[in-house]
PDB file of C-alpha atoms in Angstrom:
ATOM      1  CA  MET A 646     -16.428  11.580  -9.821  1.00  0.00           C
ATOM      2  CA  ALA A 647     -15.928  12.386 -13.479  1.00  0.00           C
ATOM      3  CA  ALA A 648     -15.256  16.005 -12.629  1.00  0.00           C
ATOM      4  CA  GLU A 649     -12.602  15.569  -9.947  1.00  0.00           C
ATOM      5  CA  ALA A 650     -10.698  12.914 -11.781  1.00  0.00           C
ATOM      6  CA  ASP A 651     -10.675  15.212 -14.530  1.00  0.00           C
ATOM      7  CA  VAL A 652     -12.186  12.855 -16.988  1.00  0.00           C
ATOM      8  CA  PRO A 653     -14.262  15.077 -19.370  1.00  0.00           C
ATOM      9  CA  LEU A 654     -17.960  14.658 -18.795  1.00  0.00           C
ATOM     10  CA  GLY A 655     -18.498  14.507 -22.429  1.00  0.00           C
ATOM     11  CA  SER A 656     -16.043  11.317 -22.649  1.00  0.00           C
ATOM     12  CA  THR A 657     -18.445   9.895 -19.461  1.00  0.00           C
ATOM     13  CA  THR A 658     -21.629  10.147 -21.182  1.00  0.00           C
ATOM     14  CA  TYR A 659     -20.820   8.943 -24.960  1.00  0.00           C
ATOM     15  CA  HIS A 660     -18.281   6.753 -24.500  1.00  0.00           C
ATOM     16  CA  PHE A 661     -17.945   4.465 -21.697  1.00  0.00           C
ATOM     17  CA  ALA A 662     -19.882   1.490 -21.984  1.00  0.00           C
ATOM     18  CA  SER A 663     -19.400   0.221 -18.538  1.00  0.00           C
ATOM     19  CA  LEU A 664     -18.516   1.255 -14.543  1.00  0.00           C
ATOM     20  CA  ASP A 665     -14.849  -0.795 -15.624  1.00  0.00           C
ATOM     21  CA  GLU A 666     -14.395   1.262 -18.635  1.00  0.00           C
ATOM     22  CA  LEU A 667     -14.728   4.532 -17.087  1.00  0.00           C
ATOM     23  CA  LEU A 668     -12.853   3.233 -13.837  1.00  0.00           C
ATOM     24  CA  VAL A 669      -9.934   2.568 -16.059  1.00  0.00           C
ATOM     25  CA  ALA A 670      -9.871   5.443 -18.176  1.00  0.00           C
ATOM     26  CA  ALA A 671      -9.494   7.399 -14.794  1.00  0.00           C
ATOM     27  CA  LEU A 672      -6.965   5.137 -13.292  1.00  0.00           C
ATOM     28  CA  ARG A 673      -5.022   5.318 -16.351  1.00  0.00           C
ATOM     29  CA  GLN A 674      -5.004   9.111 -16.670  1.00  0.00           C
ATOM     30  CA  ALA A 675      -4.330   9.635 -12.470  1.00  0.00           C
ATOM     31  CA  GLY A 676      -1.385   6.921 -12.920  1.00  0.00           C
ATOM     32  CA  GLU A 677      -0.012   8.675 -15.998  1.00  0.00           C
ATOM     33  CA  GLY A 678       0.053  12.160 -14.235  1.00  0.00           C
ATOM     34  CA  PHE A 679       2.264  10.894 -11.274  1.00  0.00           C
ATOM     35  CA  ALA A 680       4.542   8.902 -13.647  1.00  0.00           C
ATOM     36  CA  ALA A 681       4.648  12.251 -15.479  1.00  0.00           C
ATOM     37  CA  ALA A 682       5.533  14.207 -12.298  1.00  0.00           C
ATOM     38  CA  VAL A 683       8.526  11.534 -11.678  1.00  0.00           C
ATOM     39  CA  GLY A 684       9.478  11.386 -15.276  1.00  0.00           C
ATOM     40  CA  GLU A 685       9.790  15.453 -15.582  1.00  0.00           C
ATOM     41  CA  SER A 686      11.457  15.560 -12.345  1.00  0.00           C
ATOM     42  CA  GLU A 687      15.153  16.842 -13.019  1.00  0.00           C
ATOM     43  CA  ALA A 688      16.733  14.679 -10.264  1.00  0.00           C
ATOM     44  CA  LEU A 689      16.151  11.363 -12.695  1.00  0.00           C
ATOM     45  CA  SER A 690      18.424  12.657 -14.958  1.00  0.00           C
ATOM     46  CA  ASP A 691      20.883  14.217 -13.231  1.00  0.00           C
ATOM     47  CA  PRO A 692      23.091  11.447 -11.377  1.00  0.00           C
ATOM     48  CA  GLY A 693      24.184  14.189  -9.004  1.00  0.00           C
ATOM     49  CA  THR A 694      20.975  15.109  -7.428  1.00  0.00           C
ATOM     50  CA  ASP A 695      19.492  12.924  -4.191  1.00  0.00           C
ATOM     51  CA  LEU A 696      17.067  10.826  -5.748  1.00  0.00           C
ATOM     52  CA  ALA A 697      15.369   9.479  -2.629  1.00  0.00           C
ATOM     53  CA  ALA A 698      15.342  13.174  -1.268  1.00  0.00           C
ATOM     54  CA  GLU A 699      13.328  14.145  -4.870  1.00  0.00           C
ATOM     55  CA  LEU A 700      11.159  11.212  -4.263  1.00  0.00           C
ATOM     56  CA  ALA A 701      10.206  12.499  -0.773  1.00  0.00           C
ATOM     57  CA  ARG A 702       9.365  15.931  -2.011  1.00  0.00           C
ATOM     58  CA  LEU A 703       7.310  14.402  -4.958  1.00  0.00           C
ATOM     59  CA  MET A 704       5.385  12.493  -2.166  1.00  0.00           C
ATOM     60  CA  GLY A 705       5.012  15.524   0.106  1.00  0.00           C
ATOM     61  CA  GLN A 706       3.495  17.468  -2.809  1.00  0.00           C
ATOM     62  CA  TRP A 707       1.405  14.969  -3.844  1.00  0.00           C
ATOM     63  CA  LEU A 708       0.225  14.066  -0.365  1.00  0.00           C
ATOM     64  CA  GLY A 709       0.068  17.990   0.364  1.00  0.00           C
ATOM     65  CA  GLY A 710      -2.635  18.562  -2.558  1.00  0.00           C
ATOM     66  CA  GLU A 711      -6.242  18.725  -2.304  1.00  0.00           C
ATOM     67  CA  ARG A 712      -7.059  15.572  -0.197  1.00  0.00           C
ATOM     68  CA  THR A 713     -10.166  14.484  -1.832  1.00  0.00           C
ATOM     69  CA  GLY A 714      -8.212  14.095  -4.882  1.00  0.00           C
ATOM     70  CA  VAL A 715      -5.318  12.036  -3.281  1.00  0.00           C
ATOM     71  CA  GLU A 716      -8.162   9.766  -1.863  1.00  0.00           C
ATOM     72  CA  LEU A 717      -9.978   9.034  -5.038  1.00  0.00           C
ATOM     73  CA  GLU A 718      -6.823   8.548  -6.655  1.00  0.00           C
ATOM     74  CA  TYR A 719      -5.866   5.392  -4.215  1.00  0.00           C
ATOM     75  CA  GLU A 720      -9.348   4.506  -3.855  1.00  0.00           C
ATOM     76  CA  LEU A 721      -9.305   3.675  -8.134  1.00  0.00           C
ATOM     77  CA  TYR A 722      -5.897   2.788  -7.630  1.00  0.00           C
ATOM     78  CA  LEU A 723      -7.146  -0.171  -4.986  1.00  0.00           C
ATOM     79  CA  ALA A 724     -10.070  -0.954  -6.416  1.00  0.00           C
ATOM     80  CA  ALA A 725      -8.366  -3.123  -8.410  1.00  0.00           C
ATOM     81  CA  LEU A 726      -8.238  -5.499  -5.838  1.00  0.00           C
ATOM     82  CA  ARG A 727     -12.034  -6.472  -6.595  1.00  0.00           C
ATOM     83  CA  ARG A 728     -11.949  -5.400 -10.023  1.00  0.00           C
ATOM     84  CA  PRO A 729      -9.773  -7.609 -12.248  1.00  0.00           C
ATOM     85  CA  ALA A 730     -10.481  -4.925 -15.319  1.00  0.00           C
ATOM     86  CA  LEU A 731      -8.458  -2.560 -13.376  1.00  0.00           C
ATOM     87  CA  ARG A 732      -5.116  -4.850 -12.837  1.00  0.00           C
ATOM     88  CA  PRO A 733      -3.430  -4.264 -16.119  1.00  0.00           C
ATOM     89  CA  VAL A 734      -3.708  -0.627 -15.467  1.00  0.00           C
ATOM     90  CA  ALA A 735      -2.579  -0.469 -11.696  1.00  0.00           C
ATOM     91  CA  ALA A 736       0.285  -2.746 -13.244  1.00  0.00           C
ATOM     92  CA  GLU A 737       1.151   0.418 -16.059  1.00  0.00           C
ATOM     93  CA  TRP A 738       0.945   2.560 -13.030  1.00  0.00           C
ATOM     94  CA  THR A 739       3.560   0.918 -11.098  1.00  0.00           C
ATOM     95  CA  ASP A 740       5.727  -0.266 -14.495  1.00  0.00           C
ATOM     96  CA  ASP A 741       5.363   3.739 -15.525  1.00  0.00           C
ATOM     97  CA  VAL A 742       7.361   4.905 -12.295  1.00  0.00           C
ATOM     98  CA  ALA A 743       9.618   2.137 -11.878  1.00  0.00           C
ATOM     99  CA  THR A 744      10.645   2.784 -15.629  1.00  0.00           C
ATOM    100  CA  ALA A 745      10.873   6.618 -14.976  1.00  0.00           C
ATOM    101  CA  LEU A 746      13.273   5.606 -11.796  1.00  0.00           C
ATOM    102  CA  SER A 747      15.141   3.233 -13.447  1.00  0.00           C
ATOM    103  CA  ALA A 748      17.278   5.886 -15.377  1.00  0.00           C
ATOM    104  CA  ARG A 749      19.033   6.165 -11.443  1.00  0.00           C
ATOM    105  CA  THR A 750      18.473   2.486 -10.833  1.00  0.00           C
ATOM    106  CA  ASP A 751      17.999  -1.227 -11.219  1.00  0.00           C
ATOM    107  CA  PRO A 752      14.590  -2.104 -11.988  1.00  0.00           C
ATOM    108  CA  ALA A 753      13.935  -4.395  -8.970  1.00  0.00           C
ATOM    109  CA  THR A 754      15.070  -1.664  -6.909  1.00  0.00           C
ATOM    110  CA  ALA A 755      13.273   0.910  -8.666  1.00  0.00           C
ATOM    111  CA  ARG A 756       9.981  -1.713  -8.164  1.00  0.00           C
ATOM    112  CA  ALA A 757      10.850  -1.586  -4.386  1.00  0.00           C
ATOM    113  CA  LEU A 758      10.999   2.433  -4.288  1.00  0.00           C
ATOM    114  CA  VAL A 759       7.493   2.196  -5.836  1.00  0.00           C
ATOM    115  CA  ALA A 760       6.193  -0.523  -3.370  1.00  0.00           C
ATOM    116  CA  LEU A 761       7.760   1.831  -0.337  1.00  0.00           C
ATOM    117  CA  MET A 762       5.945   4.640  -1.733  1.00  0.00           C
ATOM    118  CA  ASP A 763       2.918   3.306  -1.750  1.00  0.00           C
ATOM    119  CA  GLY A 764       3.367   1.422   2.084  1.00  0.00           C
ATOM    120  CA  ILE A 765       4.727   5.106   3.333  1.00  0.00           C
ATOM    121  CA  CYS A 766       1.064   7.031   1.389  1.00  0.00           C
ATOM    122  CA  LEU A 767      -1.003   4.155   2.935  1.00  0.00           C
ATOM    123  CA  GLN A 768       0.397   4.842   6.351  1.00  0.00           C
ATOM    124  CA  VAL A 769      -0.385   8.203   5.858  1.00  0.00           C
ATOM    125  CA  LEU A 770      -3.945   8.366   4.647  1.00  0.00           C
ATOM    126  CA  LEU A 771      -5.459   5.437   6.283  1.00  0.00           C
ATOM    127  CA  THR A 772      -4.128   6.464   9.594  1.00  0.00           C
ATOM    128  CA  ASP A 773      -4.145  10.209   9.569  1.00  0.00           C
ATOM    129  CA  ALA A 774      -0.408  10.319  10.424  1.00  0.00           C
ATOM    130  CA  ALA A 775       1.244  13.083   9.259  1.00  0.00           C
ATOM    131  CA  TYR A 776       3.802  13.008   6.209  1.00  0.00           C
ATOM    132  CA  ASP A 777       7.158  12.597   7.568  1.00  0.00           C
ATOM    133  CA  GLU A 778       9.554  13.480   4.631  1.00  0.00           C
ATOM    134  CA  GLU A 779      12.827  13.392   6.437  1.00  0.00           C
ATOM    135  CA  TYR A 780      11.575  10.005   7.609  1.00  0.00           C
ATOM    136  CA  ALA A 781      10.632   9.005   3.857  1.00  0.00           C
ATOM    137  CA  ARG A 782      14.197  10.427   2.525  1.00  0.00           C
ATOM    138  CA  GLU A 783      16.016   8.058   4.554  1.00  0.00           C
ATOM    139  CA  MET A 784      14.287   4.986   3.969  1.00  0.00           C
ATOM    140  CA  LEU A 785      13.948   5.548   0.285  1.00  0.00           C
ATOM    141  CA  GLY A 786      17.813   6.318   0.680  1.00  0.00           C
ATOM    142  CA  ARG A 787      18.613   2.807   2.127  1.00  0.00           C
ATOM    143  CA  LEU A 788      16.736   0.994  -0.540  1.00  0.00           C
ATOM    144  CA  LEU A 789      18.736   2.560  -3.096  1.00  0.00           C
ATOM    145  CA  ALA A 790      22.009   2.399  -0.699  1.00  0.00           C
TER     146      ALA A 790
ATOM    147  CA  MET B1146     -18.435 -11.470   4.830  1.00  0.00           C
ATOM    148  CA  ALA B1147     -19.332 -12.728   8.335  1.00  0.00           C
ATOM    149  CA  ALA B1148     -17.917 -16.102   7.883  1.00  0.00           C
ATOM    150  CA  GLU B1149     -14.811 -15.460   5.826  1.00  0.00           C
ATOM    151  CA  ALA B1150     -13.641 -12.410   8.498  1.00  0.00           C
ATOM    152  CA  ASP B1151     -14.581 -15.235  11.231  1.00  0.00           C
ATOM    153  CA  VAL B1152     -16.879 -12.723  13.020  1.00  0.00           C
ATOM    154  CA  PRO B1153     -19.156 -15.124  14.478  1.00  0.00           C
ATOM    155  CA  LEU B1154     -22.429 -14.884  12.623  1.00  0.00           C
ATOM    156  CA  GLY B1155     -24.214 -14.334  16.132  1.00  0.00           C
ATOM    157  CA  SER B1156     -21.843 -11.252  16.979  1.00  0.00           C
ATOM    158  CA  THR B1157     -22.526  -9.936  13.571  1.00  0.00           C
ATOM    159  CA  THR B1158     -26.513 -10.301  14.432  1.00  0.00           C
ATOM    160  CA  TYR B1159     -27.008  -9.014  17.750  1.00  0.00           C
ATOM    161  CA  HIS B1160     -24.336  -6.590  18.538  1.00  0.00           C
ATOM    162  CA  PHE B1161     -23.553  -4.290  15.646  1.00  0.00           C
ATOM    163  CA  ALA B1162     -25.018  -1.134  15.500  1.00  0.00           C
ATOM    164  CA  SER B1163     -23.663  -0.023  12.294  1.00  0.00           C
ATOM    165  CA  LEU B1164     -21.821  -1.054   9.034  1.00  0.00           C
ATOM    166  CA  ASP B1165     -18.872   1.053  10.164  1.00  0.00           C
ATOM    167  CA  GLU B1166     -18.680  -1.231  13.722  1.00  0.00           C
ATOM    168  CA  LEU B1167     -18.945  -4.534  11.944  1.00  0.00           C
ATOM    169  CA  LEU B1168     -16.139  -3.451   9.795  1.00  0.00           C
ATOM    170  CA  VAL B1169     -13.976  -2.046  12.623  1.00  0.00           C
ATOM    171  CA  ALA B1170     -14.659  -5.739  14.497  1.00  0.00           C
ATOM    172  CA  ALA B1171     -13.754  -7.379  11.470  1.00  0.00           C
ATOM    173  CA  LEU B1172     -10.450  -5.390  11.085  1.00  0.00           C
ATOM    174  CA  ARG B1173      -9.331  -5.368  14.167  1.00  0.00           C
ATOM    175  CA  GLN B1174      -9.686  -9.189  14.245  1.00  0.00           C
ATOM    176  CA  ALA B1175      -7.608  -9.438  10.849  1.00  0.00           C
ATOM    177  CA  GLY B1176      -5.023  -7.071  12.380  1.00  0.00           C
ATOM    178  CA  GLU B1177      -4.734  -8.856  15.416  1.00  0.00           C
ATOM    179  CA  GLY B1178      -4.269 -12.158  13.433  1.00  0.00           C
ATOM    180  CA  PHE B1179      -1.478 -11.046  11.342  1.00  0.00           C
ATOM    181  CA  ALA B1180       0.454  -9.011  14.327  1.00  0.00           C
ATOM    182  CA  ALA B1181       0.151 -12.143  16.473  1.00  0.00           C
ATOM    183  CA  ALA B1182       2.169 -13.861  13.415  1.00  0.00           C
ATOM    184  CA  VAL B1183       4.308 -11.670  13.121  1.00  0.00           C
ATOM    185  CA  GLY B1184       4.625 -11.404  17.335  1.00  0.00           C
ATOM    186  CA  GLU B1185       4.867 -14.922  17.527  1.00  0.00           C
ATOM    187  CA  SER B1186       7.818 -15.298  15.062  1.00  0.00           C
ATOM    188  CA  GLU B1187      10.798 -16.744  16.806  1.00  0.00           C
ATOM    189  CA  ALA B1188      12.755 -14.755  14.522  1.00  0.00           C
ATOM    190  CA  LEU B1189      11.931 -11.822  16.734  1.00  0.00           C
ATOM    191  CA  SER B1190      13.360 -13.093  19.642  1.00  0.00           C
ATOM    192  CA  ASP B1191      16.362 -14.558  18.653  1.00  0.00           C
ATOM    193  CA  PRO B1192      18.708 -11.756  17.257  1.00  0.00           C
ATOM    194  CA  GLY B1193      20.745 -14.517  15.310  1.00  0.00           C
ATOM    195  CA  THR B1194      18.116 -14.936  12.886  1.00  0.00           C
ATOM    196  CA  ASP B1195      17.382 -13.129   9.336  1.00  0.00           C
ATOM    197  CA  LEU B1196      14.701 -10.872  10.229  1.00  0.00           C
ATOM    198  CA  ALA B1197      14.368 -10.171   6.517  1.00  0.00           C
ATOM    199  CA  ALA B1198      13.902 -13.599   5.480  1.00  0.00           C
ATOM    200  CA  GLU B1199      11.508 -14.202   8.612  1.00  0.00           C
ATOM    201  CA  LEU B1200       9.313 -11.513   7.439  1.00  0.00           C
ATOM    202  CA  ALA B1201       9.583 -12.171   3.731  1.00  0.00           C
ATOM    203  CA  ARG B1202       8.390 -16.019   4.470  1.00  0.00           C
ATOM    204  CA  LEU B1203       5.770 -14.549   6.274  1.00  0.00           C
ATOM    205  CA  MET B1204       4.590 -12.690   3.691  1.00  0.00           C
ATOM    206  CA  GLY B1205       4.702 -15.508   1.701  1.00  0.00           C
ATOM    207  CA  GLN B1206       2.674 -17.521   3.774  1.00  0.00           C
ATOM    208  CA  TRP B1207      -0.278 -14.684   4.288  1.00  0.00           C
ATOM    209  CA  LEU B1208      -0.521 -14.341   0.474  1.00  0.00           C
ATOM    210  CA  GLY B1209       0.218 -17.826  -0.391  1.00  0.00           C
ATOM    211  CA  GLY B1210      -3.136 -18.417   1.622  1.00  0.00           C
ATOM    212  CA  GLU B1211      -6.778 -18.677   0.430  1.00  0.00           C
ATOM    213  CA  ARG B1212      -6.831 -15.810  -1.655  1.00  0.00           C
ATOM    214  CA  THR B1213     -10.499 -14.706  -1.157  1.00  0.00           C
ATOM    215  CA  GLY B1214      -9.509 -14.249   2.218  1.00  0.00           C
ATOM    216  CA  VAL B1215      -6.267 -12.380   1.919  1.00  0.00           C
ATOM    217  CA  GLU B1216      -8.066  -9.669  -0.124  1.00  0.00           C
ATOM    218  CA  LEU B1217     -10.603  -9.601   2.276  1.00  0.00           C
ATOM    219  CA  GLU B1218      -8.719  -8.578   4.781  1.00  0.00           C
ATOM    220  CA  TYR B1219      -6.641  -6.056   2.524  1.00  0.00           C
ATOM    221  CA  GLU B1220     -10.171  -4.649   1.257  1.00  0.00           C
ATOM    222  CA  LEU B1221     -11.157  -3.864   4.895  1.00  0.00           C
ATOM    223  CA  TYR B1222      -7.835  -2.014   5.493  1.00  0.00           C
ATOM    224  CA  LEU B1223      -7.965  -0.193   2.559  1.00  0.00           C
ATOM    225  CA  ALA B1224     -11.616   0.898   3.326  1.00  0.00           C
ATOM    226  CA  ALA B1225     -10.364   3.300   6.006  1.00  0.00           C
ATOM    227  CA  LEU B1226      -9.559   5.447   3.271  1.00  0.00           C
ATOM    228  CA  ARG B1227     -13.457   6.398   2.739  1.00  0.00           C
ATOM    229  CA  ARG B1228     -14.043   5.383   6.250  1.00  0.00           C
ATOM    230  CA  PRO B1229     -12.877   7.281   9.421  1.00  0.00           C
ATOM    231  CA  ALA B1230     -14.259   5.334  11.668  1.00  0.00           C
ATOM    232  CA  LEU B1231     -11.524   2.668  10.395  1.00  0.00           C
ATOM    233  CA  ARG B1232      -8.443   4.743  10.629  1.00  0.00           C
ATOM    234  CA  PRO B1233      -7.915   4.339  14.255  1.00  0.00           C
ATOM    235  CA  VAL B1234      -7.797   0.698  13.503  1.00  0.00           C
ATOM    236  CA  ALA B1235      -5.841   0.562  10.580  1.00  0.00           C
ATOM    237  CA  ALA B1236      -3.526   2.347  12.937  1.00  0.00           C
ATOM    238  CA  GLU B1237      -3.362   0.160  15.256  1.00  0.00           C
ATOM    239  CA  TRP B1238      -2.566  -2.456  12.809  1.00  0.00           C
ATOM    240  CA  THR B1239       0.577  -0.758  11.703  1.00  0.00           C
ATOM    241  CA  ASP B1240       1.440  -0.025  15.730  1.00  0.00           C
ATOM    242  CA  ASP B1241       0.971  -3.669  16.375  1.00  0.00           C
ATOM    243  CA  VAL B1242       3.122  -5.038  13.669  1.00  0.00           C
ATOM    244  CA  ALA B1243       5.681  -2.032  14.251  1.00  0.00           C
ATOM    245  CA  THR B1244       5.733  -2.923  18.002  1.00  0.00           C
ATOM    246  CA  ALA B1245       6.395  -6.464  17.307  1.00  0.00           C
ATOM    247  CA  LEU B1246       9.504  -5.817  15.280  1.00  0.00           C
ATOM    248  CA  SER B1247      10.621  -3.072  17.923  1.00  0.00           C
ATOM    249  CA  ALA B1248      12.098  -5.807  19.882  1.00  0.00           C
ATOM    250  CA  ARG B1249      14.699  -5.988  16.570  1.00  0.00           C
ATOM    251  CA  THR B1250      14.938  -2.500  15.736  1.00  0.00           C
ATOM    252  CA  ASP B1251      14.317   0.996  16.293  1.00  0.00           C
ATOM    253  CA  PRO B1252      10.556   2.560  15.602  1.00  0.00           C
ATOM    254  CA  ALA B1253      11.388   4.248  12.334  1.00  0.00           C
ATOM    255  CA  THR B1254      12.694   1.553  10.736  1.00  0.00           C
ATOM    256  CA  ALA B1255      10.094  -0.692  11.671  1.00  0.00           C
ATOM    257  CA  ARG B1256       7.063   1.591  10.546  1.00  0.00           C
ATOM    258  CA  ALA B1257       9.190   1.289   7.295  1.00  0.00           C
ATOM    259  CA  LEU B1258       9.323  -2.530   7.279  1.00  0.00           C
ATOM    260  CA  VAL B1259       5.825  -2.468   7.665  1.00  0.00           C
ATOM    261  CA  ALA B1260       5.095   0.144   4.660  1.00  0.00           C
ATOM    262  CA  LEU B1261       7.629  -1.648   2.699  1.00  0.00           C
ATOM    263  CA  MET B1262       5.400  -4.784   3.457  1.00  0.00           C
ATOM    264  CA  ASP B1263       2.003  -3.203   2.473  1.00  0.00           C
ATOM    265  CA  GLY B1264       3.428  -1.952  -0.701  1.00  0.00           C
ATOM    266  CA  ILE B1265       5.122  -5.102  -1.751  1.00  0.00           C
ATOM    267  CA  CYS B1266       1.593  -7.011  -1.065  1.00  0.00           C
ATOM    268  CA  LEU B1267      -0.311  -4.053  -2.811  1.00  0.00           C
ATOM    269  CA  GLN B1268       1.722  -4.969  -5.842  1.00  0.00           C
ATOM    270  CA  VAL B1269       0.840  -8.704  -5.864  1.00  0.00           C
ATOM    271  CA  LEU B1270      -2.590  -7.826  -5.077  1.00  0.00           C
ATOM    272  CA  LEU B1271      -3.310  -5.288  -7.367  1.00  0.00           C
ATOM    273  CA  THR B1272      -1.248  -6.091 -10.637  1.00  0.00           C
ATOM    274  CA  ASP B1273      -1.707  -9.944 -10.483  1.00  0.00           C
ATOM    275  CA  ALA B1274       2.156 -10.279 -10.052  1.00  0.00           C
ATOM    276  CA  ALA B1275       3.847 -13.228  -8.536  1.00  0.00           C
ATOM    277  CA  TYR B1276       4.852 -12.672  -4.711  1.00  0.00           C
ATOM    278  CA  ASP B1277       8.951 -12.708  -5.202  1.00  0.00           C
ATOM    279  CA  GLU B1278      10.495 -13.809  -1.481  1.00  0.00           C
ATOM    280  CA  GLU B1279      13.555 -13.509  -2.479  1.00  0.00           C
ATOM    281  CA  TYR B1280      13.149  -9.954  -3.683  1.00  0.00           C
ATOM    282  CA  ALA B1281      11.096  -9.120  -0.680  1.00  0.00           C
ATOM    283  CA  ARG B1282      13.738 -10.645   1.632  1.00  0.00           C
ATOM    284  CA  GLU B1283      16.519  -8.126  -0.473  1.00  0.00           C
ATOM    285  CA  MET B1284      14.593  -5.213  -0.278  1.00  0.00           C
ATOM    286  CA  LEU B1285      13.485  -5.577   3.553  1.00  0.00           C
ATOM    287  CA  GLY B1286      17.210  -6.332   4.608  1.00  0.00           C
ATOM    288  CA  ARG B1287      18.174  -3.032   3.100  1.00  0.00           C
ATOM    289  CA  LEU B1288      15.658  -0.856   5.137  1.00  0.00           C
ATOM    290  CA  LEU B1289      17.320  -3.165   7.953  1.00  0.00           C
ATOM    291  CA  ALA B1290      21.230  -2.566   7.038  1.00  0.00           C
TER     292      ALA B1290
END
């Protein structure tokens, strides 16, 4: 798992005193990656771009990646359900993406965009449904309208 | 777990040949419970009611229940991430709720309502955030607009 989550094995061996600590580090790294992808998107700084289309595109890119990695990142995120130590990090993930989105919309809408993206990803990952980028764009657009 | 998920212990002992089979039965039962709550809601048959408000109320009722039970139901649902045997059942859960909602809206919107409800529940369960029923009503309403 250390290798898949890009946590240097050295760190794993030397610095983590518990499984919770290791999971916290891995979840933080995964969350920062996605938030960075959202934050670096030009659509966020340019008010002339279609934000819903850009978010739908980013989701497609993420879901279209190597599926084992995507499943692991979601599994880390969802582990917060049973591991309270992970909850602040899961909250950071949500907050970081919402903050990146707040340049284009209000905080409540930003949080709802994150919730809908989570729900759409879940439907794809949990039910083996194909990702429908046009559907995602349409529904994210309604939240922004 | 058998007791919390309302699976009769007798069945657990006698009829499940594998952990996957037991989890499938428990997830199916949990999903039918939520879909039934949605399906029995008067707001679905009465076009004059505020569907977004009714869904937000149902989510509040569910999240306000005994938290261990809620977490277990979500954990079963999310286990489909790693257990392919659970995916058809997770898909049934989504489909059942979407079908119950289709009396009031088109299938794509119904699926998006389920996705947003999932995402909002995740934010509450994963980050220890309080459930905000008015926020949920507002955002579900935008999908229906």
